[in-house]
Coordinates of C-alpha atoms in Angstrom, one line a residue:
M1 CA 47.4 35.4 24.9
E2 CA 48.0 38.5 27.0
V3 CA 46.0 41.6 25.9
A4 CA 45.3 45.0 27.1
P5 CA 42.8 45.5 29.9
A6 CA 39.4 47.1 29.4
D7 CA 40.7 50.6 29.9
A8 CA 43.1 50.2 27.1
V9 CA 40.5 49.6 24.5
V10 CA 40.8 52.1 21.7
S11 CA 37.0 52.5 21.2
T12 CA 33.7 51.1 22.2
D13 CA 30.8 52.3 20.1
P14 CA 27.3 51.4 21.5
V15 CA 24.6 51.2 18.8
E16 CA 21.3 50.9 20.8
D17 CA 20.0 51.2 24.3
P18 CA 21.8 48.5 26.3
A19 CA 18.8 48.0 28.6
S20 CA 17.0 46.1 25.8
R21 CA 19.6 45.2 23.3
C22 CA 23.3 45.3 23.2
A23 CA 25.0 46.1 19.9
L24 CA 28.6 47.2 20.3
R25 CA 32.0 47.4 18.6
F26 CA 35.1 46.5 20.6
T27 CA 38.5 47.5 19.3
W28 CA 41.7 46.2 20.9
K29 CA 45.2 47.4 20.1
I30 CA 47.4 44.5 21.1
E31 CA 51.0 45.3 21.6
N32 CA 53.9 42.8 21.7
F33 CA 51.7 40.6 19.6
S34 CA 54.4 38.0 18.9
R35 CA 55.0 37.4 22.7
L36 CA 51.3 36.8 23.8
D37 CA 51.1 33.6 25.8
N38 CA 47.9 33.8 27.9
K39 CA 44.4 35.2 27.8
K40 CA 42.7 37.9 29.9
T41 CA 39.2 39.4 30.1
L42 CA 39.0 42.5 28.0
L43 CA 35.8 44.3 28.8
R44 CA 32.7 44.0 31.0
Y45 CA 29.6 45.4 29.5
S46 CA 26.4 43.6 30.4
H47 CA 28.3 40.3 29.6
C48 CA 31.9 39.4 29.9
W49 CA 33.9 38.4 26.9
Y50 CA 37.5 37.6 26.2
L51 CA 39.3 37.1 22.9
S52 CA 40.4 33.6 22.3
M53 CA 43.3 33.2 19.8
A54 CA 45.5 30.2 19.2
H55 CA 49.1 30.4 18.2
H56 CA 48.1 29.8 14.6
L57 CA 45.6 32.6 14.9
S58 CA 42.4 30.8 15.5
M59 CA 40.0 33.4 16.8
Y60 CA 36.9 32.9 18.9
L61 CA 34.4 34.9 20.9
A62 CA 33.9 33.3 24.3
V63 CA 31.8 34.0 27.5
G64 CA 34.3 35.4 30.1
D65 CA 32.4 34.6 33.3
M66 CA 30.6 31.4 32.6
E67 CA 31.3 30.0 36.1
N68 CA 29.5 32.8 37.7
L69 CA 26.4 32.7 35.6
P70 CA 23.1 31.1 36.8
Y71 CA 22.2 27.5 35.8
G72 CA 20.6 27.3 32.3
W73 CA 22.0 30.7 31.2
S74 CA 22.1 31.3 27.5
R75 CA 22.4 34.2 25.2
C76 CA 22.0 34.6 21.5
A77 CA 24.5 36.8 19.7
Q78 CA 25.4 37.9 16.3
F79 CA 29.0 39.0 15.9
S80 CA 32.0 39.5 13.6
L81 CA 35.7 39.2 14.2
A82 CA 38.3 41.3 12.3
I83 CA 42.0 41.8 12.0
V84 CA 42.5 45.4 11.1
N85 CA 44.8 46.3 8.2
Q86 CA 46.8 49.2 9.6
I87 CA 47.9 50.3 6.1
N88 CA 44.6 50.2 4.3
Y89 CA 41.5 49.7 6.4
E90 CA 39.5 48.4 3.4
D91 CA 41.8 45.4 3.4
T92 CA 40.8 44.4 6.9
V93 CA 40.0 40.7 7.2
R94 CA 36.5 40.3 8.8
K95 CA 34.4 37.2 9.3
Y96 CA 30.7 37.3 10.2
F97 CA 28.9 34.9 12.4
Q98 CA 25.1 35.2 11.8
L99 CA 23.8 33.8 15.0
H100 CA 25.1 31.6 17.9
K101 CA 23.5 30.7 21.2
F102 CA 26.1 30.8 23.9
T103 CA 25.5 28.2 26.6
A104 CA 27.6 26.2 29.1
R105 CA 28.2 23.6 26.5
E106 CA 29.0 26.0 23.7
S107 CA 30.6 28.9 25.5
D108 CA 32.8 30.0 22.5
W109 CA 32.4 30.3 18.8
G110 CA 34.6 31.5 16.0
S111 CA 37.1 30.3 13.3
T112 CA 40.0 27.9 13.6
T113 CA 41.7 29.2 10.4
F114 CA 41.1 32.9 10.6
I115 CA 44.1 34.1 8.6
P116 CA 47.3 32.3 7.5
L117 CA 50.3 33.2 9.7
S118 CA 52.3 33.9 6.5
E119 CA 50.0 36.7 5.7
L120 CA 49.6 37.9 9.3
Y121 CA 53.3 38.5 9.9
D122 CA 54.1 39.8 6.4
P123 CA 55.2 43.5 7.0
A124 CA 54.0 44.5 3.5
R125 CA 50.4 43.4 4.3
G126 CA 50.0 45.7 7.3
Y127 CA 48.3 43.4 9.8
V128 CA 51.1 43.5 12.3
V129 CA 53.0 46.8 12.4
D130 CA 55.7 47.3 15.0
D131 CA 54.6 44.0 16.6
T132 CA 51.2 45.5 17.2
C133 CA 47.9 44.0 16.0
I134 CA 44.5 45.6 16.1
V135 CA 41.4 43.4 16.6
E136 CA 37.8 44.5 16.1
V137 CA 34.8 42.6 17.4
D138 CA 31.1 43.6 16.7
V139 CA 28.6 42.0 19.0
I140 CA 24.8 42.1 19.0
T141 CA 23.2 40.3 22.0
D142 CA 19.6 39.8 23.1
F143 CA 18.7 39.5 19.5
N144 CA 14.9 39.5 19.0
F145 CA 13.9 37.9 15.7
R146 CA 10.4 39.2 15.7
E147 CA 11.5 42.8 16.3
E148 CA 14.3 42.6 13.9
T149 CA 12.6 40.8 11.0
D150 CA 8.9 40.6 11.8
Y151 CA 9.2 36.8 11.6
V152 CA 9.9 33.9 13.9
G153 CA 12.0 30.8 13.4
L154 CA 11.4 27.1 14.3
K155 CA 13.2 25.3 17.0
N156 CA 15.5 22.5 15.9
Q157 CA 14.2 19.3 17.4
G158 CA 17.3 17.4 16.5
A159 CA 18.3 17.1 12.8
T160 CA 15.0 18.8 11.8
C161 CA 16.7 21.7 10.0
Y162 CA 15.5 20.4 6.6
L163 CA 11.9 20.1 7.8
N164 CA 12.1 23.6 9.4
S165 CA 13.3 25.0 6.1
L166 CA 10.5 23.2 4.2
L167 CA 7.9 24.5 6.6
Q168 CA 9.2 28.0 6.4
T169 CA 9.1 27.8 2.6
L170 CA 5.6 26.5 2.5
Y171 CA 4.4 29.0 5.1
H172 CA 5.6 31.9 3.0
I173 CA 3.5 30.8 0.1
P174 CA 0.2 32.4 1.1
Y175 CA -1.8 30.3 -1.4
F176 CA -0.6 27.1 0.2
R177 CA -1.7 28.3 3.7
K178 CA -5.3 28.3 2.5
A179 CA -6.5 24.8 3.4
E180 CA -8.8 24.0 0.6
E181 CA -9.9 20.3 0.4
S182 CA -11.9 18.7 -2.4
F183 CA -14.9 16.7 -1.3
Y184 CA -17.7 14.6 -2.7
D185 CA -19.5 13.7 0.5
L186 CA -20.2 15.3 3.8
Q187 CA -21.3 13.8 7.1
L188 CA -24.1 15.8 8.6
D189 CA -25.5 15.5 12.1
V190 CA -29.2 14.5 12.5
K191 CA -29.6 15.0 16.3
G192 CA -30.9 18.4 17.0
C193 CA -31.6 19.2 13.4
K194 CA -35.0 19.1 11.8
D195 CA -33.8 19.0 8.1
V196 CA -30.8 19.1 5.8
Y197 CA -30.6 22.9 5.9
A198 CA -30.4 22.9 9.7
S199 CA -27.5 20.4 9.4
F200 CA -25.7 22.6 7.0
N201 CA -26.0 25.5 9.3
K202 CA -24.6 23.4 12.1
Y203 CA -21.8 22.2 9.9
V204 CA -20.6 25.8 9.2
E205 CA -21.0 27.1 12.7
V206 CA -17.9 28.8 14.1
E207 CA -16.6 26.9 17.1
R208 CA -14.9 28.9 19.8
L209 CA -11.9 27.1 21.3
E210 CA -11.6 28.5 24.8
G211 CA -11.4 27.4 28.4
D212 CA -10.6 23.7 28.7
N213 CA -11.0 23.4 24.9
K214 CA -8.3 25.9 23.9
Y215 CA -6.3 25.4 20.7
H216 CA -2.8 24.1 21.2
S217 CA -0.5 26.2 19.0
G218 CA 2.7 24.5 20.1
Q219 CA 5.7 26.1 21.8
P220 CA 6.2 28.8 22.9
H221 CA 2.7 30.0 22.6
G222 CA 0.9 27.0 24.0
L223 CA -2.9 27.0 24.5
Q224 CA -4.7 29.9 22.8
D225 CA -8.2 31.0 22.4
A226 CA -9.2 30.4 18.8
K227 CA -12.1 30.1 16.3
K228 CA -12.6 27.1 14.1
G229 CA -15.0 26.8 11.2
V230 CA -15.6 25.6 7.6
L231 CA -16.6 27.6 4.6
F232 CA -17.7 26.1 1.3
N233 CA -16.1 27.6 -1.8
E234 CA -18.1 25.5 -4.2
F235 CA -20.0 22.2 -4.2
P236 CA -19.3 19.1 -6.4
P237 CA -21.6 18.1 -9.3
V238 CA -22.6 15.0 -7.3
L239 CA -23.1 15.6 -3.6
Q240 CA -23.4 12.7 -1.2
L241 CA -24.6 13.5 2.3
Q242 CA -24.0 10.8 5.0
L243 CA -26.5 11.3 7.8
N244 CA -25.1 10.5 11.2
R245 CA -27.8 8.5 12.9
N246 CA -25.7 6.8 15.5
E247 CA -24.2 8.1 18.7
F248 CA -22.6 6.6 21.8
D249 CA -24.8 6.5 24.9
F250 CA -22.5 6.9 27.9
M251 CA -25.2 6.0 30.4
R252 CA -25.8 2.6 28.8
D253 CA -22.3 2.3 27.4
T254 CA -23.4 1.4 24.0
M255 CA -24.1 2.8 20.5
V256 CA -27.7 3.8 19.9
K257 CA -29.5 4.8 16.7
I258 CA -31.2 8.2 16.3
N259 CA -34.6 7.8 14.9
D260 CA -35.6 11.4 15.1
R261 CA -37.7 12.9 12.3
Y262 CA -35.3 14.4 9.7
E263 CA -36.6 16.0 6.5
F264 CA -34.8 16.3 3.2
P265 CA -36.2 18.1 0.1
L266 CA -36.5 16.7 -3.4
H267 CA -34.9 19.9 -4.6
L268 CA -32.0 21.2 -2.5
D269 CA -31.1 24.9 -2.8
L270 CA -27.7 25.7 -1.1
D271 CA -27.9 29.4 -1.9
R272 CA -24.8 29.3 -4.1
E273 CA -24.1 29.7 -7.8
D274 CA -24.9 26.3 -9.3
G275 CA -26.2 25.3 -5.9
K276 CA -29.5 23.8 -6.9
Y277 CA -29.6 20.0 -6.7
L278 CA -32.0 17.1 -7.5
S279 CA -32.1 14.0 -5.3
P280 CA -32.3 10.2 -5.3
D281 CA -31.5 8.7 -1.9
A282 CA -30.7 5.5 0.1
I283 CA -32.2 4.2 3.3
R284 CA -31.6 1.6 6.0
V285 CA -34.1 -0.3 8.0
G286 CA -33.3 -1.5 11.5
G287 CA -31.2 -0.7 14.6
V288 CA -27.6 0.2 15.2
H289 CA -26.5 -3.4 15.5
G290 CA -28.4 -4.8 12.6
G291 CA -30.7 -4.0 9.7
H292 CA -30.9 -3.9 6.0
Y293 CA -30.0 -1.4 3.3
C294 CA -32.0 -0.6 0.2
A295 CA -32.0 2.3 -2.2
F296 CA -34.7 4.5 -3.7
I297 CA -33.5 6.0 -6.9
R298 CA -34.7 8.0 -9.9
P299 CA -32.3 6.7 -12.6
T300 CA -33.4 9.3 -15.2
L301 CA -34.6 12.0 -12.7
S302 CA -38.2 11.4 -13.8
E303 CA -41.2 11.3 -11.5
Q304 CA -41.0 7.5 -11.2
W305 CA -39.0 6.1 -8.2
F306 CA -37.6 2.6 -8.0
K307 CA -36.7 0.6 -4.9
F308 CA -33.5 -1.5 -5.3
D309 CA -33.6 -4.1 -2.6
D310 CA -30.8 -6.6 -3.5
E311 CA -32.1 -8.6 -6.4
R312 CA -35.6 -7.2 -6.1
V313 CA -36.5 -4.0 -8.0
T314 CA -40.0 -2.5 -7.6
K315 CA -41.7 0.8 -8.6
E316 CA -42.5 3.1 -5.7
D317 CA -44.4 6.4 -5.4
I318 CA -42.7 9.6 -4.1
K319 CA -44.5 9.5 -0.8
W320 CA -42.9 6.2 0.2
A321 CA -39.6 7.1 -1.4
L322 CA -39.2 10.4 0.5
E323 CA -41.7 11.2 3.2
E324 CA -41.8 7.7 4.7
Q325 CA -38.1 7.8 5.1
Y326 CA -38.0 10.9 7.3
G327 CA -38.1 8.7 10.5
G328 CA -39.6 10.0 13.7
E329 CA -42.8 8.7 15.2
E330 CA -46.2 7.9 13.7
E331 CA -49.5 8.2 15.5
F332 CA -52.4 5.8 15.2
P333 CA -55.9 6.5 16.8
Q334 CA -57.0 4.3 19.7
T335 CA -59.3 1.4 18.8
N336 CA -61.4 2.1 21.9
P337 CA -61.5 5.9 22.3
E338 CA -64.1 5.7 25.1
F339 CA -61.5 4.6 27.6
N340 CA -58.3 6.2 26.2
H341 CA -58.1 9.3 24.0
T342 CA -54.3 9.3 23.8
P343 CA -53.2 8.3 20.3
F344 CA -50.9 5.3 20.0
K345 CA -47.3 6.2 18.8
F346 CA -44.6 4.0 17.4
T347 CA -41.1 4.7 16.2
K348 CA -40.4 4.4 12.5
Y349 CA -37.1 2.5 12.0
S350 CA -37.1 3.0 8.3
N351 CA -35.2 6.2 7.6
A352 CA -32.6 7.7 5.4
Y353 CA -28.9 7.2 6.0
M354 CA -27.5 8.6 2.8
L355 CA -28.7 11.3 0.4
V356 CA -27.4 11.7 -3.2
Y357 CA -28.0 15.0 -4.9
I358 CA -27.1 15.9 -8.5
R359 CA -26.4 19.5 -9.5
E360 CA -29.3 20.7 -11.7
S361 CA -27.1 22.5 -14.1
D362 CA -25.0 19.4 -14.7
K363 CA -27.8 16.8 -14.9
D364 CA -27.5 16.3 -18.7
K365 CA -23.8 15.5 -18.3
I366 CA -24.2 13.2 -15.3
V367 CA -27.4 11.4 -16.2
C368 CA -26.2 10.5 -19.7
D369 CA -26.0 7.5 -22.0
V370 CA -22.9 5.4 -21.5
D371 CA -21.5 3.9 -24.8
E372 CA -18.8 1.3 -25.2
K373 CA -16.4 4.0 -26.1
D374 CA -16.9 5.6 -22.7
I375 CA -15.4 2.4 -21.1
A376 CA -11.7 2.3 -20.7
E377 CA -10.0 0.0 -23.2
Y378 CA -8.4 -2.3 -20.6
L379 CA -11.9 -2.8 -19.0
R380 CA -13.4 -3.6 -22.4
I381 CA -10.7 -6.2 -23.0
M382 CA -11.2 -7.7 -19.5
L383 CA -15.0 -7.7 -19.9
K384 CA -14.8 -9.3 -23.3
K385 CA -12.4 -12.0 -22.0
E386 CA -14.7 -12.7 -19.1
Q387 CA -17.7 -13.0 -21.4
E388 CA -15.8 -15.4 -23.7
E389 CA -14.9 -17.6 -20.7
K390 CA -18.4 -17.4 -19.5
D391 CA -19.8 -18.5 -22.9
H392 CA -17.2 -21.2 -23.2
N393 CA -18.0 -22.6 -19.8
K394 CA -21.7 -22.4 -20.5
K395 CA -21.2 -24.3 -23.8
E396 CA -19.0 -26.9 -22.1
K397 CA -21.7 -27.4 -19.5
A398 CA -24.4 -27.7 -22.1
E399 CA -22.4 -30.2 -24.1
A400 CA -20.9 -32.1 -21.2
H401 CA -23.1 -35.1 -21.8
L402 CA -21.6 -35.4 -25.3
Y403 CA -18.0 -35.5 -24.2
T404 CA -15.7 -37.6 -22.1
N405 CA -12.2 -37.3 -20.9
I406 CA -9.4 -39.8 -21.8
K407 CA -6.2 -39.8 -19.9
V408 CA -3.1 -41.1 -21.6
A409 CA 0.0 -42.1 -19.6
R410 CA 3.3 -42.5 -21.4
H411 CA 6.8 -43.9 -20.8
E412 CA 8.0 -40.2 -20.2
D413 CA 5.5 -39.7 -17.4
L414 CA 6.9 -42.7 -15.5
F415 CA 10.5 -41.3 -15.9
E416 CA 9.3 -37.9 -14.6
Q417 CA 7.2 -39.0 -11.7
I418 CA 8.9 -42.0 -10.1
G419 CA 11.4 -41.0 -7.5
R420 CA 10.0 -37.5 -7.4
D421 CA 6.3 -37.5 -6.9
I422 CA 5.6 -41.2 -6.4
Y423 CA 7.6 -44.2 -5.2
F424 CA 5.4 -47.3 -4.9
Y425 CA 3.2 -46.8 -7.9
L426 CA 3.8 -46.2 -11.6
V427 CA 2.1 -42.9 -12.4
D428 CA -0.3 -40.2 -11.0
Q429 CA -3.2 -40.1 -13.5
E430 CA -4.0 -36.5 -12.5
K431 CA -0.7 -35.4 -13.9
V432 CA -0.8 -37.1 -17.3
C433 CA -2.1 -35.7 -20.6
S434 CA -5.9 -35.5 -20.8
F435 CA -8.1 -35.3 -24.0
R436 CA -11.7 -34.1 -24.1
I437 CA -13.3 -36.1 -26.8
L438 CA -16.8 -36.7 -28.2
K439 CA -18.2 -39.9 -26.8
E440 CA -19.2 -41.2 -30.2
M441 CA -15.8 -40.5 -31.8
P442 CA -14.3 -43.7 -33.2
F443 CA -11.1 -44.7 -31.4
N444 CA -9.1 -44.7 -34.6
L445 CA -9.9 -41.0 -35.0
F446 CA -8.8 -40.4 -31.4
K447 CA -5.4 -42.1 -32.2
E448 CA -4.9 -39.4 -34.9
E449 CA -5.4 -36.7 -32.2
V450 CA -2.8 -38.5 -30.0
A451 CA -0.4 -38.6 -32.9
K452 CA -0.7 -34.8 -33.4
E453 CA -0.2 -34.2 -29.7
F454 CA 2.9 -36.4 -29.2
G455 CA 4.4 -36.3 -32.7
V456 CA 4.4 -40.1 -33.0
S457 CA 2.8 -41.8 -36.0
V458 CA -0.2 -44.0 -35.4
Q459 CA 1.5 -47.1 -36.7
F460 CA 3.9 -47.0 -33.7
H461 CA 1.1 -46.8 -31.1
R462 CA -0.1 -49.6 -28.8
F463 CA -2.7 -48.7 -26.1
W464 CA -3.2 -50.6 -22.9
F465 CA -6.1 -50.7 -20.5
W466 CA -5.4 -50.0 -16.8
A467 CA -6.7 -52.3 -14.2
K468 CA -7.0 -52.3 -10.4
R469 CA -5.7 -55.6 -8.9
Q470 CA -6.5 -57.4 -5.7
N471 CA -3.5 -55.9 -3.9
H472 CA -4.9 -52.4 -4.8
T473 CA -2.1 -51.7 -7.3
Y474 CA -3.0 -50.0 -10.6
R475 CA -1.2 -51.5 -13.6
P476 CA -1.6 -51.7 -17.4
Y477 CA -3.8 -54.7 -17.8
R478 CA -3.7 -55.7 -21.5
P479 CA -3.4 -54.1 -24.9
L480 CA -6.5 -53.1 -26.9
T481 CA -7.4 -55.5 -29.6
L482 CA -7.8 -54.5 -33.2
Q483 CA -11.6 -55.0 -32.9
E484 CA -11.7 -52.8 -29.8
E485 CA -9.9 -50.0 -31.6
T486 CA -12.7 -49.9 -34.2
Q487 CA -15.2 -49.1 -31.5
S488 CA -16.3 -45.7 -30.2
V489 CA -14.7 -44.0 -27.2
V490 CA -17.8 -44.5 -25.1
Q491 CA -17.8 -48.3 -25.7
L492 CA -14.1 -48.5 -24.7
R493 CA -14.9 -46.6 -21.5
E494 CA -17.6 -49.2 -20.6
I495 CA -15.0 -52.0 -21.1
S496 CA -12.5 -50.1 -19.0
N497 CA -15.0 -49.4 -16.3
K498 CA -15.7 -53.1 -15.8
V499 CA -12.0 -53.8 -15.2
A500 CA -10.7 -50.6 -13.5
R501 CA -14.0 -49.1 -12.2
N502 CA -13.1 -45.7 -13.5
A503 CA -15.6 -43.1 -14.7
E504 CA -13.0 -41.9 -17.2
L505 CA -11.1 -43.9 -19.8
E506 CA -7.5 -44.2 -18.7
L507 CA -4.9 -45.7 -21.1
F508 CA -1.2 -46.4 -21.3
L509 CA 0.5 -45.6 -24.6
E510 CA 3.4 -47.9 -25.5
V511 CA 5.9 -46.6 -28.0
E512 CA 9.0 -48.6 -28.7
I513 CA 12.3 -46.8 -29.4
G514 CA 14.9 -48.4 -31.6
T515 CA 18.7 -48.3 -31.4
E516 CA 18.8 -45.1 -33.5
L517 CA 16.3 -43.5 -31.1
D518 CA 13.5 -43.6 -33.6
P519 CA 10.1 -45.1 -32.9
I520 CA 9.7 -48.7 -34.2
P521 CA 6.6 -51.0 -34.2
P522 CA 6.0 -52.5 -30.8
P523 CA 7.2 -56.0 -30.1
C524 CA 4.8 -58.9 -30.4
Y525 CA 2.7 -59.5 -27.3
K526 CA 0.6 -62.6 -26.6
T527 CA -1.8 -62.2 -23.7
K528 CA -1.4 -65.8 -22.5
E529 CA 2.3 -66.1 -22.9
N530 CA 3.8 -62.6 -22.2
I531 CA 4.0 -60.2 -19.3
L532 CA 4.7 -56.5 -19.3
L533 CA 7.2 -55.6 -16.6
F534 CA 8.3 -52.2 -15.3
F535 CA 11.6 -51.8 -13.6
K536 CA 12.8 -49.4 -10.9
L537 CA 16.4 -49.1 -9.8
Y538 CA 17.3 -48.4 -6.2
D539 CA 20.7 -46.8 -5.4
P540 CA 21.5 -47.5 -1.7
E541 CA 24.4 -45.1 -1.7
K542 CA 22.3 -42.1 -2.8
E543 CA 19.1 -43.6 -1.3
E544 CA 17.3 -42.8 -4.5
I545 CA 14.8 -44.8 -6.6
R546 CA 14.1 -44.2 -10.2
Y547 CA 12.3 -45.7 -13.2
V548 CA 14.7 -47.3 -15.7
G549 CA 12.4 -49.0 -18.3
R550 CA 10.0 -51.8 -19.2
L551 CA 10.3 -55.2 -20.9
I552 CA 7.9 -57.7 -22.4
V553 CA 9.0 -61.1 -21.2
K554 CA 7.7 -64.7 -21.3
G555 CA 5.7 -65.6 -18.3
S556 CA 7.6 -69.0 -18.1
G557 CA 11.0 -67.3 -18.3
K558 CA 13.6 -66.8 -15.6
P559 CA 15.1 -63.5 -14.3
L560 CA 18.6 -64.5 -15.4
E561 CA 17.4 -64.5 -19.0
I562 CA 16.8 -60.7 -18.9
L563 CA 19.8 -59.9 -16.7
E564 CA 21.8 -58.4 -19.6
K565 CA 18.9 -56.1 -20.6
L566 CA 18.5 -55.1 -17.0
N567 CA 22.2 -54.2 -16.8
E568 CA 21.8 -52.0 -19.9
M569 CA 18.9 -50.2 -18.3
G570 CA 20.7 -49.7 -15.0
T571 CA 24.1 -49.0 -16.6
L572 CA 25.6 -50.9 -13.6
F573 CA 26.7 -54.6 -12.9
A574 CA 24.0 -56.9 -11.8
S575 CA 25.8 -57.6 -8.5
R576 CA 25.5 -54.0 -7.5
N577 CA 21.9 -53.4 -8.6
L578 CA 18.8 -53.9 -6.6
F579 CA 15.7 -54.1 -8.9
Q580 CA 12.2 -54.0 -7.8
L581 CA 10.1 -56.2 -10.1
I582 CA 6.5 -55.1 -10.4
V583 CA 4.4 -58.0 -11.8

């Protein structure tokens, strides 16, 4: 749009010294407002600006001489844009823009919908009078956040505004800025310290960060001289001190153990309220690459010390428990002082690695009796269950010689396994039902157990021995006789072992199902005349094999005599069935 030149500005009110900070109000009286069709620079004062307004009254503040500014130029500014109400100044439409950084990429900033045109051109509203519009712009440049607010902001690293807001929120909670950390153990240096007190003094020394070791405070301040240190507000009731007896030897390029003498008191006084402690401790024997740990402890804080060395527990005196664990060197006199008066020295590799101190004022609470009620309920349940299992296993082991296992395979096992788990055999004995039975139990009583387990009355049972044949197949051999069923389980196991060479008794339970799907007494079987056959059906189209049933047939019979029953089993015509006969 075309506007008045700089000398036509109604007023320009500086607020502060422009050498350091520019805070001005610019007012333009724009005549012939409805005929504006281009833009022109309005004023030059430290920086050049022009008023950017679209035909629908979008209004922006833009940098007027961007092409003449040096590379990387930027300027932060706060500003407001206003359309003055010429009837009542209080009705002036003003929009504030808190802060914008003007750069080559973002050289203008403002509002696309500053005021509706219907309101702007309404004569009764007073924004355009006699085709004249008055615009006011307040601009504050070179804004210094620290000078203005006494605070500084955080640079947006790219979608980090939420994190910046959170950090500012936390920073302005002074309590949060105090970095207090709870602790139960401390790592103390041994090298260069003669005892625990010297290590504590070294631990709380103030470290000056200067020279090549300056503290990096981030941008824009970078490296700064600083002091770093630790202060103890209070100590825990149980204080564990880890003694650093290892360091890296740069000359030898390896870790070495520090065996220097290092003393630790039985009573530790840290010069604080509730700072008096009593000590048991732990030691390690050996070098940095190998050794052995054991512990010297006073379980009840009495004068008696105990050495816990894995499964060995021995009583020890205080001299060995404390003084002998200081490390360092020990001197022995020469055996021949006439030739050499220099005492013989050797390094003591047995020294303390960890010290445990109990606060004296809390010793009654810490060294206390632990009852069952002090153990969490879920732990009590778990421990009780573990103990019951342990007792059960112990009882089973003690009574193992009294029991034996009997595995019972059934018709249902063959249906379930053949074609899924096995193909060339009948059943996997590891997947059938197993019974743990007293060896001296009569077999008739065992049959009652089987009846309860499978829900089939004893009168419908017929048990078969398994036998391993010359072709290494494993098949039901013959039924148990009535006399054998009166014997004990261990006697039957001996009979089975002669035939099948099995340590356990393995049986096949035959249960015949009638036409109404109820169990019926098994058919007559004569050992010298009959054969028990098991049938598998192979489907060449599906390439599947499955178990379809069993039959007791005459040994002198022909396959055609059982063809009808085979068809009933396979539910297909004989001409389309391929049966595998297992004899």
